[in-house]
Coordinates of C-alpha atoms in Angstrom, one line a residue:
M15 CA 126.7 104.5 81.0
S16 CA 125.4 103.9 77.5
A17 CA 122.1 102.4 76.3
G18 CA 123.9 99.3 75.2
G19 CA 124.9 98.5 78.8
Q20 CA 128.6 99.1 78.4
V21 CA 130.3 100.5 81.4
A22 CA 131.2 104.2 81.0
E23 CA 132.6 106.4 83.8
A24 CA 130.6 106.4 87.0
L25 CA 130.9 110.0 88.3
P26 CA 131.4 110.3 92.1
G27 CA 128.4 111.9 93.6
S28 CA 127.5 112.6 97.2
P29 CA 129.1 110.5 99.8
A30 CA 125.9 108.4 99.7
G31 CA 126.2 107.3 96.1
L32 CA 127.2 107.5 92.5
V33 CA 125.8 109.7 89.8
V34 CA 125.5 107.6 86.6
R35 CA 124.3 108.5 83.2
F36 CA 121.8 106.6 81.1
Q37 CA 120.9 106.8 77.5
G38 CA 117.7 105.4 76.0
G39 CA 116.1 105.7 72.7
R40 CA 113.7 108.5 71.9
T41 CA 113.0 111.7 73.8
A42 CA 109.2 112.1 73.4
S43 CA 106.1 113.4 75.0
G44 CA 102.4 112.4 74.7
P45 CA 99.3 111.7 76.6
P46 CA 99.4 109.3 79.6
T47 CA 97.9 105.8 79.3
S48 CA 94.7 105.2 81.2
G49 CA 96.8 103.1 83.7
Q50 CA 99.3 105.9 84.2
A51 CA 96.5 108.5 84.7
N52 CA 94.9 106.3 87.3
M53 CA 98.1 105.8 89.2
I54 CA 99.2 109.5 89.1
R55 CA 96.2 110.4 91.2
C56 CA 96.9 107.6 93.7
V57 CA 100.6 108.3 93.9
L58 CA 99.9 111.9 94.9
T59 CA 97.3 111.1 97.5
D60 CA 97.7 107.6 98.9
P61 CA 100.4 106.6 101.5
P62 CA 103.7 106.1 99.7
E63 CA 104.2 102.6 101.2
H64 CA 101.0 101.6 99.2
M65 CA 102.2 103.2 96.0
N66 CA 105.9 102.4 95.9
Y67 CA 107.2 98.9 94.9
G68 CA 110.6 97.6 95.8
F69 CA 112.7 94.5 95.6
V70 CA 116.2 93.4 96.8
L71 CA 118.4 91.0 94.7
T72 CA 121.6 89.2 95.8
V73 CA 124.5 90.1 93.6
P74 CA 126.1 87.0 92.0
P75 CA 129.7 86.2 93.2
G76 CA 132.5 87.8 91.3
K77 CA 130.6 90.9 90.2
T78 CA 132.0 94.3 90.7
L79 CA 130.2 97.6 91.5
D80 CA 130.7 98.6 87.9
D81 CA 128.9 95.4 86.9
V82 CA 125.9 96.2 89.1
V83 CA 125.7 99.8 88.0
A84 CA 125.9 98.7 84.3
A85 CA 123.0 96.2 84.9
V86 CA 120.8 98.9 86.5
V87 CA 121.5 101.4 83.8
L88 CA 120.8 98.9 81.0
L89 CA 117.5 98.1 82.6
I90 CA 116.6 101.8 82.6
S91 CA 117.7 102.2 79.0
R92 CA 115.5 99.4 77.8
H93 CA 112.2 100.5 79.4
E94 CA 110.8 104.0 78.8
S95 CA 108.5 103.7 81.9
L96 CA 111.7 104.0 84.0
R97 CA 112.6 107.3 82.3
T98 CA 109.1 108.9 82.3
T99 CA 107.9 111.9 84.3
F100 CA 104.5 113.6 84.1
R101 CA 103.6 117.3 83.9
D102 CA 101.0 119.5 82.2
G103 CA 98.8 116.5 81.6
L104 CA 101.4 114.7 79.5
Q105 CA 104.0 112.0 80.0
H106 CA 107.6 112.9 79.1
V107 CA 110.1 110.2 78.2
A108 CA 113.8 111.2 78.7
G109 CA 116.2 109.9 76.1
E110 CA 119.1 110.5 78.5
G111 CA 119.8 111.7 82.0
E112 CA 121.3 110.9 85.4
L113 CA 120.4 108.7 88.3
V114 CA 122.0 108.6 91.7
I115 CA 122.6 105.1 92.9
G116 CA 123.1 104.9 96.7
V117 CA 126.1 103.0 98.0
H118 CA 126.1 101.7 101.5
D119 CA 128.6 99.7 103.5
S120 CA 126.8 96.9 105.2
Q121 CA 129.5 96.6 108.0
G122 CA 128.4 93.0 108.6
S123 CA 124.6 93.8 108.8
A124 CA 122.5 91.2 107.1
D125 CA 119.5 93.5 107.3
L126 CA 120.9 96.7 105.8
A127 CA 119.6 96.1 102.3
D128 CA 116.0 95.6 103.5
E129 CA 116.3 98.7 105.7
V130 CA 117.5 100.8 102.8
A131 CA 114.7 99.4 100.6
A132 CA 112.1 100.3 103.3
R133 CA 113.5 103.9 103.7
L134 CA 113.4 104.4 99.9
Q135 CA 109.9 103.0 99.7
A136 CA 108.6 105.2 102.5
V137 CA 109.2 108.5 100.6
R138 CA 106.6 109.7 98.2
F139 CA 107.7 110.1 94.6
D140 CA 107.3 113.4 92.7
P141 CA 105.8 112.3 89.3
E142 CA 106.6 115.7 87.8
G143 CA 110.2 116.3 88.9
E144 CA 111.7 112.9 89.8
L145 CA 112.6 109.8 87.8
P146 CA 110.3 107.0 88.9
V147 CA 113.1 104.7 90.1
R148 CA 115.4 104.7 93.1
A149 CA 118.4 102.4 93.3
A150 CA 121.0 101.4 95.9
V151 CA 123.8 98.9 96.4
T152 CA 125.2 97.4 99.6
L153 CA 128.9 96.5 99.9
S154 CA 131.0 94.4 102.1
D155 CA 134.7 95.3 102.0
G156 CA 134.1 96.9 98.6
V157 CA 132.3 93.9 97.1
P158 CA 128.7 94.4 96.1
E159 CA 126.3 92.2 98.1
R160 CA 122.8 93.3 97.3
V161 CA 121.1 95.7 94.9
I162 CA 117.9 97.5 95.8
L163 CA 115.3 98.9 93.3
V164 CA 112.3 100.9 94.3
L165 CA 109.7 102.1 91.7
T166 CA 106.5 104.1 91.9
H167 CA 103.1 102.8 90.7
T168 CA 103.1 105.2 87.7
T169 CA 105.9 103.0 86.4
V170 CA 104.8 99.4 87.0
D171 CA 102.1 97.3 88.5
A172 CA 102.8 94.1 90.4
V173 CA 103.3 92.0 87.2
G174 CA 105.5 94.7 85.6
L175 CA 107.6 94.7 88.8
S176 CA 108.0 90.9 88.5
L177 CA 109.2 91.3 84.9
L178 CA 111.8 93.8 85.9
R179 CA 113.0 91.7 88.8
V180 CA 113.6 88.7 86.6
E181 CA 115.2 90.9 83.9
L182 CA 117.6 92.7 86.4
N183 CA 118.6 89.3 87.9
R184 CA 119.5 88.0 84.4
L185 CA 121.5 91.2 83.7
L186 CA 123.4 90.8 87.0
F187 CA 124.4 87.3 85.8
G188 CA 125.7 88.8 82.6
E189 CA 123.1 87.4 80.3
T190 CA 122.5 89.2 77.0
P191 CA 118.9 90.4 77.0
E192 CA 116.5 89.8 74.1
P193 CA 115.2 92.9 72.4
V194 CA 112.1 94.5 74.1
T195 CA 109.1 93.5 72.0
A196 CA 106.3 94.7 74.2
P197 CA 105.0 98.2 73.5
Q198 CA 106.3 101.1 75.5
P199 CA 103.7 103.2 77.5
L200 CA 103.7 106.0 75.0
D201 CA 102.8 103.6 72.2
V202 CA 100.0 102.2 74.4
A203 CA 98.7 105.7 75.1
W204 CA 98.3 106.5 71.4
T205 CA 96.7 103.1 70.8
E206 CA 94.2 103.8 73.5
R207 CA 93.1 106.9 71.6
S208 CA 92.1 105.1 68.5
P209 CA 88.3 105.1 67.7
A210 CA 88.0 101.4 68.5
S211 CA 89.8 101.7 71.8
L212 CA 87.7 104.7 72.8
K213 CA 84.6 102.7 72.0
R214 CA 85.8 99.9 74.2
A215 CA 86.6 102.3 77.0
Q216 CA 83.1 103.7 76.9
A217 CA 81.6 100.2 76.9
A218 CA 83.7 99.5 80.0
I219 CA 82.3 102.5 81.9
E220 CA 78.8 101.2 81.1
Y221 CA 79.7 97.7 82.2
W222 CA 80.8 99.2 85.6
R223 CA 77.7 101.3 85.9
T224 CA 75.4 98.4 85.3
N225 CA 77.1 96.2 87.8
L226 CA 77.6 98.9 90.5
E227 CA 73.9 99.5 90.4
R228 CA 73.1 95.9 91.4
I229 CA 76.0 94.3 93.3
P230 CA 76.7 94.3 97.1
R231 CA 78.7 97.3 98.0
S232 CA 81.0 94.9 99.9
T233 CA 81.3 91.2 100.6
F234 CA 83.1 91.1 104.0
T235 CA 80.7 93.6 105.5
A236 CA 81.5 94.3 109.2
S237 CA 80.5 97.0 111.6
V238 CA 83.9 98.9 111.5
D239 CA 85.0 102.4 110.6
D240 CA 88.2 103.0 108.6
G241 CA 88.8 106.4 110.0
D242 CA 92.0 105.5 111.9
N243 CA 92.8 102.2 110.1
D244 CA 96.5 101.8 109.2
W245 CA 95.7 98.8 107.0
L246 CA 98.4 96.7 108.6
M247 CA 97.4 93.2 107.6
P248 CA 98.4 89.7 108.7
R249 CA 99.5 87.5 105.7
L250 CA 99.0 83.8 105.4
Q251 CA 101.1 82.0 102.8
V252 CA 99.5 78.8 101.5
R253 CA 101.2 76.2 99.3
S254 CA 100.1 72.8 97.9
T255 CA 101.5 70.6 95.2
V256 CA 98.4 68.5 95.4
A257 CA 96.2 71.5 94.7
A258 CA 98.3 72.2 91.6
R259 CA 97.7 68.7 90.3
A260 CA 94.0 69.1 91.1
L261 CA 93.8 72.3 89.1
G262 CA 95.0 70.4 86.0
R263 CA 92.3 67.8 86.5
I264 CA 89.7 70.5 87.1
G265 CA 90.7 72.1 83.8
A266 CA 90.5 68.9 81.9
R267 CA 87.1 68.1 83.4
T268 CA 85.4 71.5 83.1
G269 CA 87.5 73.6 80.7
V270 CA 88.0 76.3 83.4
S271 CA 91.5 77.8 83.6
R272 CA 93.7 77.4 86.7
S273 CA 93.4 81.1 87.5
A274 CA 89.6 81.1 87.2
A275 CA 89.4 78.0 89.4
V276 CA 91.4 79.6 92.2
L277 CA 89.2 82.7 91.8
A278 CA 86.1 80.6 92.0
A279 CA 87.2 78.9 95.2
Y280 CA 88.2 82.3 96.7
T281 CA 84.9 84.0 96.0
L282 CA 82.8 81.1 96.9
L283 CA 84.4 80.9 100.4
A284 CA 84.1 84.7 100.7
G285 CA 80.4 84.5 99.9
L286 CA 79.9 81.6 102.2
R287 CA 81.6 83.3 105.1
S288 CA 79.7 86.6 104.6
G289 CA 76.3 85.2 103.7
Q290 CA 76.2 86.8 100.2
R291 CA 74.7 85.3 97.2
T292 CA 76.9 87.4 95.0
A293 CA 80.6 87.9 95.8
V294 CA 82.5 90.7 94.0
A295 CA 86.2 90.4 93.4
L296 CA 88.5 93.1 92.0
A297 CA 91.2 91.5 89.8
I298 CA 94.2 93.8 89.4
S299 CA 96.3 92.0 86.8
G300 CA 93.7 90.3 84.5
N301 CA 93.8 93.2 82.0
R302 CA 97.0 91.6 80.7
F303 CA 94.9 89.1 78.9
R304 CA 95.8 90.7 75.5
P305 CA 99.0 88.9 74.2
E306 CA 100.8 92.1 73.3
L307 CA 100.6 93.3 76.8
R308 CA 101.7 90.1 78.5
D309 CA 105.3 91.5 79.0
Y310 CA 104.4 95.2 79.1
V311 CA 106.5 97.2 81.6
G312 CA 104.0 99.8 82.6
P313 CA 101.0 100.2 84.9
L314 CA 97.9 98.4 83.8
A315 CA 96.6 98.7 87.4
Q316 CA 92.9 99.3 86.6
D317 CA 90.6 97.0 88.5
A318 CA 88.6 94.4 86.6
L319 CA 85.2 94.2 88.4
V320 CA 84.3 90.5 88.7
P321 CA 80.8 89.9 90.2
I322 CA 80.2 86.2 90.6
D323 CA 76.7 84.9 91.4
L324 CA 77.0 82.0 93.8
D325 CA 73.4 80.8 93.5
E326 CA 74.4 77.3 92.3
P327 CA 73.9 73.8 93.8
T328 CA 77.5 72.7 93.0
F329 CA 81.0 74.0 92.7
D330 CA 81.1 73.2 88.9
G331 CA 78.3 75.8 88.5
V332 CA 80.4 78.4 90.3
L333 CA 83.4 77.5 88.1
R334 CA 81.4 78.1 85.0
R335 CA 80.0 81.4 86.3
T336 CA 83.4 82.5 87.3
R337 CA 84.9 81.8 83.9
A338 CA 82.2 83.9 82.2
A339 CA 82.3 86.7 84.7
A340 CA 86.1 87.0 84.6
L341 CA 86.2 87.1 80.8
A342 CA 83.6 89.9 80.8
A343 CA 85.4 91.8 83.5
Y344 CA 88.9 91.6 81.9
Q345 CA 87.4 92.8 78.6
N346 CA 86.1 95.9 80.5
S347 CA 89.1 96.7 82.6
R348 CA 90.6 99.6 80.7
F349 CA 88.8 102.9 81.0
D350 CA 89.0 106.6 81.7
S351 CA 89.4 106.6 85.5
D352 CA 88.0 110.1 85.8
A353 CA 84.8 108.9 84.1
L354 CA 84.6 105.9 86.4
I355 CA 85.0 108.1 89.5
Q356 CA 82.0 110.2 88.2
V357 CA 79.9 107.0 87.7
M358 CA 80.8 105.7 91.2
E359 CA 79.8 109.0 92.7
E360 CA 76.5 109.0 90.9
V361 CA 75.7 105.4 91.9
Q362 CA 76.8 106.2 95.5
R363 CA 74.3 108.9 95.7
S364 CA 71.5 107.0 94.0
R365 CA 71.9 103.8 96.1
G366 CA 73.2 105.5 99.3
V367 CA 76.2 103.1 99.6
F368 CA 79.9 103.5 99.3
F369 CA 81.5 100.8 97.1
A370 CA 84.3 99.0 99.1
R371 CA 87.4 97.6 97.5
D372 CA 87.3 94.6 99.9
I373 CA 88.0 91.5 97.9
V374 CA 91.1 91.7 95.6
F375 CA 92.5 89.0 93.4
N376 CA 96.0 89.4 92.0
D377 CA 97.2 86.5 89.8
M378 CA 100.8 86.9 88.9
S379 CA 101.3 83.3 88.1
V380 CA 101.7 83.8 84.4
H381 CA 105.2 85.2 85.1
G382 CA 106.0 82.7 87.9
Q383 CA 105.5 79.3 86.4
G384 CA 108.1 76.5 86.4
R385 CA 109.9 77.6 89.6
R386 CA 108.5 74.8 91.7
A387 CA 108.4 71.7 89.6
G388 CA 110.0 68.5 90.9
R389 CA 109.2 68.9 94.6
T390 CA 110.6 66.2 96.8
E391 CA 108.4 64.0 99.0
E392 CA 108.8 66.2 102.1
Y393 CA 106.6 68.8 100.3
E394 CA 103.9 66.3 99.3
Q395 CA 101.6 66.8 102.2
D396 CA 98.4 68.3 100.8
V397 CA 98.3 71.8 102.2
R398 CA 100.9 73.8 104.1
S399 CA 100.5 77.3 105.5
H400 CA 102.5 79.8 107.7
W401 CA 102.1 83.3 108.8
L402 CA 104.3 86.1 107.2
P403 CA 105.1 89.4 108.8
E404 CA 102.3 91.9 108.7
A405 CA 102.3 94.4 105.8
T406 CA 100.0 97.3 104.7
M407 CA 97.3 96.7 102.1
P408 CA 94.2 98.9 101.7
T409 CA 91.6 96.1 101.2
R410 CA 89.6 93.8 103.4
V411 CA 90.9 90.5 101.9
S412 CA 93.5 90.1 99.1
L413 CA 94.7 87.0 97.4
W414 CA 98.1 87.3 95.6
V415 CA 98.8 84.2 93.5
R416 CA 102.4 83.4 92.6
T417 CA 102.2 80.0 91.0
V418 CA 99.5 77.5 90.0
E419 CA 101.5 74.9 88.1
G420 CA 103.9 72.5 89.9
E421 CA 102.7 74.1 93.2
V422 CA 99.9 76.3 94.2
D423 CA 101.5 79.2 96.1
F424 CA 99.5 82.2 97.2
T425 CA 99.4 84.8 100.0
L426 CA 96.1 85.8 101.7
W427 CA 96.1 89.3 103.2
T428 CA 93.2 89.7 105.8
D429 CA 91.8 92.6 107.8
P430 CA 91.5 90.9 111.3
R431 CA 88.4 93.0 112.0
C432 CA 86.6 91.1 109.2
L433 CA 88.5 87.8 109.3
P434 CA 90.3 87.0 112.5
R435 CA 93.5 84.9 112.2
A436 CA 91.9 81.6 113.1
D437 CA 89.2 82.1 110.5
A438 CA 91.7 83.4 108.0
E439 CA 93.8 80.2 108.4
A440 CA 90.7 78.1 107.7
F441 CA 89.8 80.4 104.8
G442 CA 93.2 80.3 103.1
E443 CA 93.8 76.6 103.5
G444 CA 90.1 76.0 102.6
I445 CA 90.7 77.4 99.1
A446 CA 93.3 74.7 98.5
R447 CA 91.3 72.0 100.1
L448 CA 88.2 72.8 98.0
L449 CA 90.3 72.6 94.8
I450 CA 91.8 69.3 95.8
E451 CA 88.3 67.9 96.5
A452 CA 87.0 69.2 93.2
A453 CA 89.7 67.5 91.2
D454 CA 87.6 64.5 90.3
R455 CA 84.0 65.3 91.3
D456 CA 81.5 68.1 91.3
V457 CA 81.4 69.2 94.9
P458 CA 77.9 70.1 96.3
L459 CA 77.9 73.5 97.9
S460 CA 76.3 71.9 100.9
E461 CA 79.5 70.1 101.6
V462 CA 81.9 73.1 101.4
S463 CA 81.7 74.2 105.0
G464 CA 82.6 70.7 106.2
L465 CA 85.5 70.4 103.7
T466 CA 87.0 73.8 104.5
G467 CA 85.9 74.7 108.0
V468 CA 84.6 78.0 106.6
V469 CA 81.2 78.7 108.1
P470 CA 78.7 81.6 107.7
L471 CA 79.3 84.6 110.0
E472 CA 76.6 84.8 112.7
R473 CA 75.1 88.3 112.6
G474 CA 73.3 89.6 115.6
E475 CA 70.4 92.0 116.2
G476 CA 70.2 95.0 113.9
W477 CA 71.6 93.3 110.8
T478 CA 69.4 93.2 107.7
T479 CA 69.8 92.9 103.9
I480 CA 68.7 95.8 101.8
D481 CA 69.4 96.3 98.1
A482 CA 71.7 93.2 98.0
C483 CA 73.8 94.7 100.9
W484 CA 74.3 93.7 104.5
V485 CA 73.3 96.7 106.6
H486 CA 73.6 97.3 110.4
L487 CA 70.8 99.6 111.5
P488 CA 72.8 101.0 114.4
E489 CA 75.5 102.1 111.9
V490 CA 72.8 103.7 109.8
E491 CA 71.7 105.7 112.8
R492 CA 75.3 106.7 113.6
L493 CA 75.7 107.9 110.0
V494 CA 72.6 110.0 110.2
R495 CA 73.5 111.4 113.6
D496 CA 76.9 112.5 112.3
A497 CA 75.1 114.1 109.3
V498 CA 72.3 116.0 111.2
G499 CA 74.0 116.7 114.5
D500 CA 71.6 117.4 117.4
R501 CA 68.5 117.4 115.2
P502 CA 66.0 114.7 116.4
F503 CA 65.5 111.8 113.9
H504 CA 64.4 108.2 113.7
V505 CA 65.2 105.5 111.1
T506 CA 63.0 102.6 110.2
E507 CA 63.0 99.8 107.7
D508 CA 59.9 99.7 105.5
G509 CA 59.6 97.1 102.8
G510 CA 63.3 96.9 102.0
R511 CA 63.8 100.7 102.2
L512 CA 65.3 102.9 104.9
V513 CA 63.0 105.8 105.9
C514 CA 64.4 108.6 108.0
H515 CA 61.9 110.8 110.0
L516 CA 63.5 114.0 111.3
A517 CA 62.5 117.3 112.8
G518 CA 62.5 120.3 110.4
P519 CA 62.9 122.6 108.9
V520 CA 65.5 121.0 106.7
S521 CA 65.8 119.8 103.1
P522 CA 65.8 116.0 102.3
V523 CA 68.4 116.8 99.6
E524 CA 70.6 118.5 102.2
V525 CA 70.4 115.6 104.6
H526 CA 71.0 113.0 102.0
T527 CA 74.0 114.9 100.7
A528 CA 75.4 115.1 104.2
C529 CA 74.9 111.3 104.7
V530 CA 76.4 110.3 101.4
G531 CA 79.4 112.5 102.1
R532 CA 80.1 110.5 105.3
L533 CA 79.8 107.0 103.8
S534 CA 83.4 106.5 103.0
G535 CA 85.0 103.8 105.2
R536 CA 81.7 102.8 106.9
M537 CA 81.2 99.2 105.7
A538 CA 77.9 98.5 107.4
A539 CA 76.1 101.9 106.9
M540 CA 73.7 102.9 104.1
A541 CA 72.1 106.3 103.6
P542 CA 68.3 106.3 103.9
H543 CA 66.2 106.0 100.8
H544 CA 63.5 108.4 101.9
Y545 CA 63.3 111.4 104.2
V546 CA 60.2 112.7 106.0
V547 CA 60.6 116.1 107.5
H548 CA 58.2 116.8 110.4
D549 CA 57.1 120.0 112.2
G550 CA 58.8 119.3 115.5
A551 CA 59.8 116.0 117.2
P552 CA 57.7 113.5 119.2
A553 CA 58.3 112.6 122.8
S554 CA 59.0 108.9 121.7
P555 CA 60.0 107.1 118.5
D556 CA 56.5 105.9 118.1
G557 CA 55.1 109.4 117.8
W558 CA 56.5 110.5 114.4
A559 CA 53.5 109.5 112.4
A560 CA 51.3 111.8 114.4
L561 CA 53.3 114.9 113.5
P562 CA 52.6 117.2 110.6
V563 CA 54.8 116.7 107.5
L564 CA 56.6 119.7 106.2
E565 CA 58.4 118.0 103.3
E566 CA 59.5 114.5 102.1
G567 CA 61.6 113.1 99.3
T568 CA 64.4 110.8 98.4
G569 CA 67.1 113.4 98.4
R570 CA 68.6 111.8 95.3

């Protein structure tokens, strides 16, 4: 196969497939982009089903296996990210090489392609020694039916995957592709090392530090432990043509973009449900706001931290705050991930909380517009929803937006421990219903529960707010117990601070370090702010004040 997409000889490989050759442009090496560096770490440690992306396309009628292979090879030749491996701290772009394309006889099975995709997606990629793309084709009586492509997160993010899906589909139909005008990852990496880019990256780290020191560590705080969580999530798809029209009127009335309006409704309902005055969303595609990166095929998967203060009387106020917060977040969403991890660890120790990635917003609509225009009357009911099969997603609640013009179409992923199905249905449909109501008027926040059915969570005994975070005191006690073992202790709340009395001898720094080290995955726990080490233990919790004090301190 050649870089121009002309079919050359496909060499017979193993019985499972064909070995095909690709030729791209340059052979080159250089530093990884900040997005690639971030994803390499995740690909090596996170479950492969979270780090590998895949899609299945139906082959157009009349196409041969050679046609399908040629389309796949041309796709690889056009995008350096599909030919890039990583070793010795560098990315290495292969100008040519080989790829095995699996070939499978469907034998009448309509599900074979999906099964093959799942198998390919379940195996961890080796960023150092393996091309970051796996391909396969299913045949029926020698005629190609479906083509499968699986890529790792070092290669694309969700928007990049959408771009490749559209492009491969066009190639399968025999369209002549336009030249690639977006930068290749190696070009982005060198740009990121310019003085101006380095200055922006440092400013982004400071932006994160400032916000991490003040925002709630989670929004959907619940008394759960992620130790054995498989992150298998129910998914609710919500669609509404009426909400799409409403977004247009909201924009005309307030100047807020469609994407920001959806984000505002999402975070407002999250804050309402959880009883938080500030809701924190992590947007994972907003850092494509620069025009030159709009069609970039590479990972820009660095979170944009969007804290939205909800202390407003009306929804218009939340819309304005969301617009400002999102703009600031997107401008600070490219950074050195190692530096950010260090900042997060410092803040975790100083505040005694573990920052949870629990509200995610992924707006892919910029690459999905125009698909749903001209709906017939049967789709004109205001809001429709249905449950999709469960899938894994390591967050509490995620909103993946596909379209916001012609039809609002999004999928809500929910952790049932934090948002049971009945509540999730009200939440997902409530986003659309709030937008519809806000089309022509400024909705008072006092009316939102009645409009959407989303009501504040009732928290029982032991719940309190400390340092902008919901905290469950029994969970704090369990955290300390796991940290100190059989040593007697007692935790109290004193003026918005958690004070831990415990029997010595022991160092406050030692105990605090042990508590902080066990915070991960505990949504409702917080490490104590102050430790008082006593000489011995009292007979009852009320007796600690009478004991001599050996040492006290913050442990921070």
